[in-house]
PDB file of C-alpha atoms in Angstrom:
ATOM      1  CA  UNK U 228       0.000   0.000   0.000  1.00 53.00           C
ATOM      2  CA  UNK U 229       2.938   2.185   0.278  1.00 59.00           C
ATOM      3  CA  UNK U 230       3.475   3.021  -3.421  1.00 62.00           C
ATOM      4  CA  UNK U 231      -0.128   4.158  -3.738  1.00 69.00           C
ATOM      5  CA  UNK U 232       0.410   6.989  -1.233  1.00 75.00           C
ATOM      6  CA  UNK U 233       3.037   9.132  -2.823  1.00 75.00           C
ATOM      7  CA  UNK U 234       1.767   9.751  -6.140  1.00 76.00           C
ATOM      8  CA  UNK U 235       4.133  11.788  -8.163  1.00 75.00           C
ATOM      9  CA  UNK U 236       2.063  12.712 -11.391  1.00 84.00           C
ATOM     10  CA  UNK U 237       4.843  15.682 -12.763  1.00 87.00           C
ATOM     11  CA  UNK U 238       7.424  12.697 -12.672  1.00 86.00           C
ATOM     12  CA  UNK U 239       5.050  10.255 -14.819  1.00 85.00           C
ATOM     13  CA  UNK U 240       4.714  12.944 -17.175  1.00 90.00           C
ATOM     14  CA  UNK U 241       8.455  13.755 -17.156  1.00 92.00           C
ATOM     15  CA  UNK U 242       9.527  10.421 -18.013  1.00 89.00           C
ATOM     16  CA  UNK U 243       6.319   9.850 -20.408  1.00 85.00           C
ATOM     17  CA  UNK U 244       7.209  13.083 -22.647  1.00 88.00           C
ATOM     18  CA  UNK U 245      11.096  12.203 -22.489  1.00 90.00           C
ATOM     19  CA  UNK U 246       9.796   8.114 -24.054  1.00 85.00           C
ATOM     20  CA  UNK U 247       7.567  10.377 -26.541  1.00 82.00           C
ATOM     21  CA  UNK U 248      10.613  12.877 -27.853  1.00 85.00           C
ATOM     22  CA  UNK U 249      13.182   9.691 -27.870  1.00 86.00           C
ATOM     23  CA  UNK U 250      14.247   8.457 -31.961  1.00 87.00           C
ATOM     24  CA  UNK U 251      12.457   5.621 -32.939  1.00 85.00           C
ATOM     25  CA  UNK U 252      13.027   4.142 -36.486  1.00 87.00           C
ATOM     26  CA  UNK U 253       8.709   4.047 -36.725  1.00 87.00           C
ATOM     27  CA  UNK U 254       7.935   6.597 -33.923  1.00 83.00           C
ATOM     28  CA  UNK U 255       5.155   8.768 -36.262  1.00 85.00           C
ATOM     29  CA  UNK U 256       4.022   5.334 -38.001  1.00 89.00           C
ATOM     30  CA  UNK U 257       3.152   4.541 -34.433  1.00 88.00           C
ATOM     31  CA  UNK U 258       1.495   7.682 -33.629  1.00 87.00           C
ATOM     32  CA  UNK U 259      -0.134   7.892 -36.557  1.00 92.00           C
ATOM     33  CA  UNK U 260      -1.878   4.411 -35.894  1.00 93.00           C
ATOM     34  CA  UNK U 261      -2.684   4.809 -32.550  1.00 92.00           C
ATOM     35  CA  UNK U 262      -4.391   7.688 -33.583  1.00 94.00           C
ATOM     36  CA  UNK U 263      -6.133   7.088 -36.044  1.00 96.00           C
ATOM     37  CA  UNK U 264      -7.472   3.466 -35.272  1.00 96.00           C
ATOM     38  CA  UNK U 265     -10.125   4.898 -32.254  1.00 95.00           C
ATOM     39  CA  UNK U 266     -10.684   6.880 -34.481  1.00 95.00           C
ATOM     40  CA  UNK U 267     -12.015   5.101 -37.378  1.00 93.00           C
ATOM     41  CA  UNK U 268     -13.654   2.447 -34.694  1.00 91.00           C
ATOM     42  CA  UNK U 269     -15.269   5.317 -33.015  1.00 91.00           C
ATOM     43  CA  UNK U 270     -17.096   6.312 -36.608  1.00 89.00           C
ATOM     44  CA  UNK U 271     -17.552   3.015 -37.097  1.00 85.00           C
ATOM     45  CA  UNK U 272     -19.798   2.891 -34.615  1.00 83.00           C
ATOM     46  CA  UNK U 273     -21.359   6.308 -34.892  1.00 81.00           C
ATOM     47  CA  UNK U 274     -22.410   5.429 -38.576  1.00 78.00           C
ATOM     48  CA  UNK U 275     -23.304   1.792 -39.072  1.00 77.00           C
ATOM     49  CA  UNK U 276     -23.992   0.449 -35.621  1.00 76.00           C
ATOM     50  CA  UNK U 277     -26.889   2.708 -35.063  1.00 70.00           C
ATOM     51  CA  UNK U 278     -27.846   3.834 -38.238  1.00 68.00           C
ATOM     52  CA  UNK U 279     -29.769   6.975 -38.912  1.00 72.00           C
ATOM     53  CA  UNK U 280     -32.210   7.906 -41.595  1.00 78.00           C
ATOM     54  CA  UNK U 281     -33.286  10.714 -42.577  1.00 83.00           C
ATOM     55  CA  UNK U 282     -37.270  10.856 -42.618  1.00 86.00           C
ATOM     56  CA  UNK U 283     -38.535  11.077 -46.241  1.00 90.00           C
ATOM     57  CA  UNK U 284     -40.811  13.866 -46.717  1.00 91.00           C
ATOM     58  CA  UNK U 285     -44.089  13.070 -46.431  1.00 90.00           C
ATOM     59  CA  UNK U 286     -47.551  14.368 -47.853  1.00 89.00           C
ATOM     60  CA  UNK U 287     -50.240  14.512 -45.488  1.00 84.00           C
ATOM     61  CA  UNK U 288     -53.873  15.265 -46.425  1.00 82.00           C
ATOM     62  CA  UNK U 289     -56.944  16.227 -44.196  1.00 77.00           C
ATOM     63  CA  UNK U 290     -60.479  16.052 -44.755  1.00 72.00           C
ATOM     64  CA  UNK U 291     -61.825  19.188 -46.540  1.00 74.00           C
ATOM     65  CA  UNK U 292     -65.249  20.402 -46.070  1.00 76.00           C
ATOM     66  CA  UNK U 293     -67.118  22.755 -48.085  1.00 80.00           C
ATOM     67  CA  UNK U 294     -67.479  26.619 -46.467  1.00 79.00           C
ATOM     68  CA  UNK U 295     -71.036  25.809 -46.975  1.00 85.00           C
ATOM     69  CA  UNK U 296     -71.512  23.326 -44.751  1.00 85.00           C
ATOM     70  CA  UNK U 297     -74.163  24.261 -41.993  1.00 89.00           C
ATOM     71  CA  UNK U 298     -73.841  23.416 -38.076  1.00 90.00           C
ATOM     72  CA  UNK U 299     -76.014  20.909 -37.925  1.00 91.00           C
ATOM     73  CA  UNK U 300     -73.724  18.820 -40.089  1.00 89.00           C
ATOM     74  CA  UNK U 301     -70.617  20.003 -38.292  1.00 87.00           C
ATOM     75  CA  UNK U 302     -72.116  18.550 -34.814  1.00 91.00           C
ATOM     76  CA  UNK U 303     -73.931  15.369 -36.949  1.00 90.00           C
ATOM     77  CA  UNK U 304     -69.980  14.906 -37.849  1.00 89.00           C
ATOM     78  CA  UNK U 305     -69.272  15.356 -34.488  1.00 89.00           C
ATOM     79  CA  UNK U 306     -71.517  12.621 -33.286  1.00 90.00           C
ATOM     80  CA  UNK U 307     -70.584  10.036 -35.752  1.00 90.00           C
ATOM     81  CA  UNK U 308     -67.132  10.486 -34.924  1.00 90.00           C
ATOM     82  CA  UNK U 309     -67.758  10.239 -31.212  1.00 89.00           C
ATOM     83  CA  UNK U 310     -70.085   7.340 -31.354  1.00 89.00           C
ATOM     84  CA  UNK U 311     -66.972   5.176 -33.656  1.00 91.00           C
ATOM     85  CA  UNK U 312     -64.795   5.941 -31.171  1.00 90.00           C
ATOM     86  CA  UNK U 313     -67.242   4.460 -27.683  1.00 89.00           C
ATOM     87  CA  UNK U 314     -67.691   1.380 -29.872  1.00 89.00           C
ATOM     88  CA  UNK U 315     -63.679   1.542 -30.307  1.00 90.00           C
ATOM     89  CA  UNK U 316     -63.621   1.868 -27.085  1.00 89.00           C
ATOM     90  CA  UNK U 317     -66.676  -0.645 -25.447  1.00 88.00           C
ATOM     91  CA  UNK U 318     -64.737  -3.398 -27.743  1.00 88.00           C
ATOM     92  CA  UNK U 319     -61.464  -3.136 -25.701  1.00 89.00           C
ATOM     93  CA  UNK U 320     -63.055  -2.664 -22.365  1.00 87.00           C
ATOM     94  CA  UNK U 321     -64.620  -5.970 -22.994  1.00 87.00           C
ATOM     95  CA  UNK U 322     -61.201  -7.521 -23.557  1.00 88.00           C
ATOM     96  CA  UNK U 323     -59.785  -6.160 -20.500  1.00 86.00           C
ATOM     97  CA  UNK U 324     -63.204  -7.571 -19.022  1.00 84.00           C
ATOM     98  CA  UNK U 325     -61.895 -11.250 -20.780  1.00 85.00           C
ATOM     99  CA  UNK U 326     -58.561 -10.746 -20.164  1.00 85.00           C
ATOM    100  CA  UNK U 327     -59.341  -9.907 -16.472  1.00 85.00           C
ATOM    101  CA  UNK U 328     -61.550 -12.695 -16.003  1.00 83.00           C
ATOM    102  CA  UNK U 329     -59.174 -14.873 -16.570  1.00 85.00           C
ATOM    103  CA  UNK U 330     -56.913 -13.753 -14.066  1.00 86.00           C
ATOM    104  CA  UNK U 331     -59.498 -13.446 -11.635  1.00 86.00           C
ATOM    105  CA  UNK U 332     -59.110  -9.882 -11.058  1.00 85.00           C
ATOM    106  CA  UNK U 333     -62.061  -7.042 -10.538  1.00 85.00           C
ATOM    107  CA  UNK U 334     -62.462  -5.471 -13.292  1.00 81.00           C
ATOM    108  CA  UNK U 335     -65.698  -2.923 -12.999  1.00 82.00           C
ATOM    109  CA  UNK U 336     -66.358  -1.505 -16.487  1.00 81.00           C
ATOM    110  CA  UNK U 337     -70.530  -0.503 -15.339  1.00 82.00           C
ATOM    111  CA  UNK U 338     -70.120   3.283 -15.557  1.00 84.00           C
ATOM    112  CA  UNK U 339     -68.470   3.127 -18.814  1.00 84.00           C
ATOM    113  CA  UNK U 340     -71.045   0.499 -19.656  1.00 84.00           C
ATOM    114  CA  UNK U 341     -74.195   2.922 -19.041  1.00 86.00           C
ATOM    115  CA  UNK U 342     -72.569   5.727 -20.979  1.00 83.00           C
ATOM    116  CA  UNK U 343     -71.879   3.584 -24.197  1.00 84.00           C
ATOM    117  CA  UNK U 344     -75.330   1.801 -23.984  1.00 85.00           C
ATOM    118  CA  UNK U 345     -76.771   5.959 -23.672  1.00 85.00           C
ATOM    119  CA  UNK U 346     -74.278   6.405 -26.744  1.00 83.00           C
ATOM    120  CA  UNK U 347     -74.908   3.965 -28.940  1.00 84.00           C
ATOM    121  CA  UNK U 348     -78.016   1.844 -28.169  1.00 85.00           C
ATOM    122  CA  UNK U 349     -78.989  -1.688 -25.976  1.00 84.00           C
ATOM    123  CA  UNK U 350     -78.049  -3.437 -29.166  1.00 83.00           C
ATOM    124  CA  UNK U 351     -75.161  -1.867 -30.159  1.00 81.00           C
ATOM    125  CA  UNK U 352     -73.423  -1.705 -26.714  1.00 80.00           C
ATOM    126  CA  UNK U 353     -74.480  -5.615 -26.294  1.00 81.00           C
ATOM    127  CA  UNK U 354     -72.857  -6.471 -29.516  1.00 81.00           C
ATOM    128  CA  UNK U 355     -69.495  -4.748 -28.506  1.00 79.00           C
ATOM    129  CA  UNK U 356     -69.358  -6.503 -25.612  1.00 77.00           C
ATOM    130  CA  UNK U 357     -69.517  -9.835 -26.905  1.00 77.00           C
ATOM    131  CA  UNK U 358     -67.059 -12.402 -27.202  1.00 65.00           C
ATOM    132  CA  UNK U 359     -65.524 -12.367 -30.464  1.00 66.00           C
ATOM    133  CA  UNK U 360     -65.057 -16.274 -31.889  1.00 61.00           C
ATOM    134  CA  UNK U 361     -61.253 -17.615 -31.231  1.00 61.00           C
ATOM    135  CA  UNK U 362     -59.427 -18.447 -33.986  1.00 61.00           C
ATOM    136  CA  UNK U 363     -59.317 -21.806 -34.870  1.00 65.00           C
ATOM    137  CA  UNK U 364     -56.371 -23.638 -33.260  1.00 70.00           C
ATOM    138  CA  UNK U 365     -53.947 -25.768 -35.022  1.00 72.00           C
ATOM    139  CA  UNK U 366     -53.394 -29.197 -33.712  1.00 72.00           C
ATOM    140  CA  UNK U 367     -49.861 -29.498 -32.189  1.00 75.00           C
ATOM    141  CA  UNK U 368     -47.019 -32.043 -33.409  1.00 75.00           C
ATOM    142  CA  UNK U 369     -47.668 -34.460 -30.077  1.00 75.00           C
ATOM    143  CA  UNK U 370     -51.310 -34.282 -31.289  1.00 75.00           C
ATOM    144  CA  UNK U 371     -50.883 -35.760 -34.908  1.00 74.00           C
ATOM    145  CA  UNK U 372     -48.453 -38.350 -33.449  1.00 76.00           C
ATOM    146  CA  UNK U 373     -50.789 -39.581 -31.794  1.00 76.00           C
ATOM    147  CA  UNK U 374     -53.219 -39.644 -34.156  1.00 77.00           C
ATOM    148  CA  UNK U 375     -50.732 -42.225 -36.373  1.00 73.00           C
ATOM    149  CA  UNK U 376     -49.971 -41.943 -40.088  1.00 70.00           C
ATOM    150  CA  UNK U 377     -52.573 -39.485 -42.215  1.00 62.00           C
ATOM    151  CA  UNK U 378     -54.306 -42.021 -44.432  1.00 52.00           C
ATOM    152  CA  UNK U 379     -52.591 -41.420 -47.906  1.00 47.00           C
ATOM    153  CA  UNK U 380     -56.243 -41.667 -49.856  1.00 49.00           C
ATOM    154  CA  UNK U 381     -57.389 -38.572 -48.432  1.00 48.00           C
ATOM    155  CA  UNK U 382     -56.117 -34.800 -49.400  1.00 47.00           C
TER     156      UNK U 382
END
């Protein structure tokens, strides 16, 4: 522990600039490799290991509506608009309702309930909230293995 106490930084320097300034036969060769090596490694990385693109300019376009159009379809817009978006919505609350189910947690969706079924109807709101059909499931290798062989008369 001795050595660690007494550091003498001017004398590291000393005797690192007096190795630097001493002839070597490839003394700049070696400079100019260590040197340039992080260097290229260093924008190496900055270029091709996380690349960057630049975003391509795109064109967006929005509805237009005639200057003549009068309030009432402005707010009938309105409606339609909000009424998509509480069936949007009723839809995923009844997979959370699923999904929650099947956990066994509480999941109390009844307010939002009441205001889609004020929304959008009885059968509207019942329709969103009922279970959509699974997709049909593929039988799994262990299954046909058990089954044996697939009869080679049929398709």
């Amino acid at each position: 522990m001795g050595m660690f106490n007494n550091w003498d930084v001017g004398g590291g320097i000393a005797d690192f600039w007096a190795y630097i300034r001493e002839p070597r036969p490839h003394r700049w060769a070696s400079w100019g490799v260590a040197i340039v090596l992080p260097i290229v490694v260093i924008w190496g990385f900055s270029k091709y290991l996380v690349p960057y693109e630049k975003p391509k300019p795109s064109i967006v376009y929005f509805d237009n509506w005639q200057a003549t159009r009068s309030e009432a379809d402005i707010r009938a817009d309105w409606v339609k608009r909000a009424k998509e978006t509480t069936l949007r919505n009723a839809e995923k609350r009844a997979e959370y309702q699923r999904f929650a189910d099947s956990l066994g947690i509480d999941y109390d969706s009844s307010e939002a309930d009441r205001v889609t079924r004020e929304t959008l109807g009885e059968e509207v709101a019942a329709a969103a909230k009922k279970k959509k059909p699974a997709p049909p499931q593929r039988s799994t290798l262990a299954e046909r293995a058990a089954r044996g062989p697939a009869d080679a008369t049929r398709p």
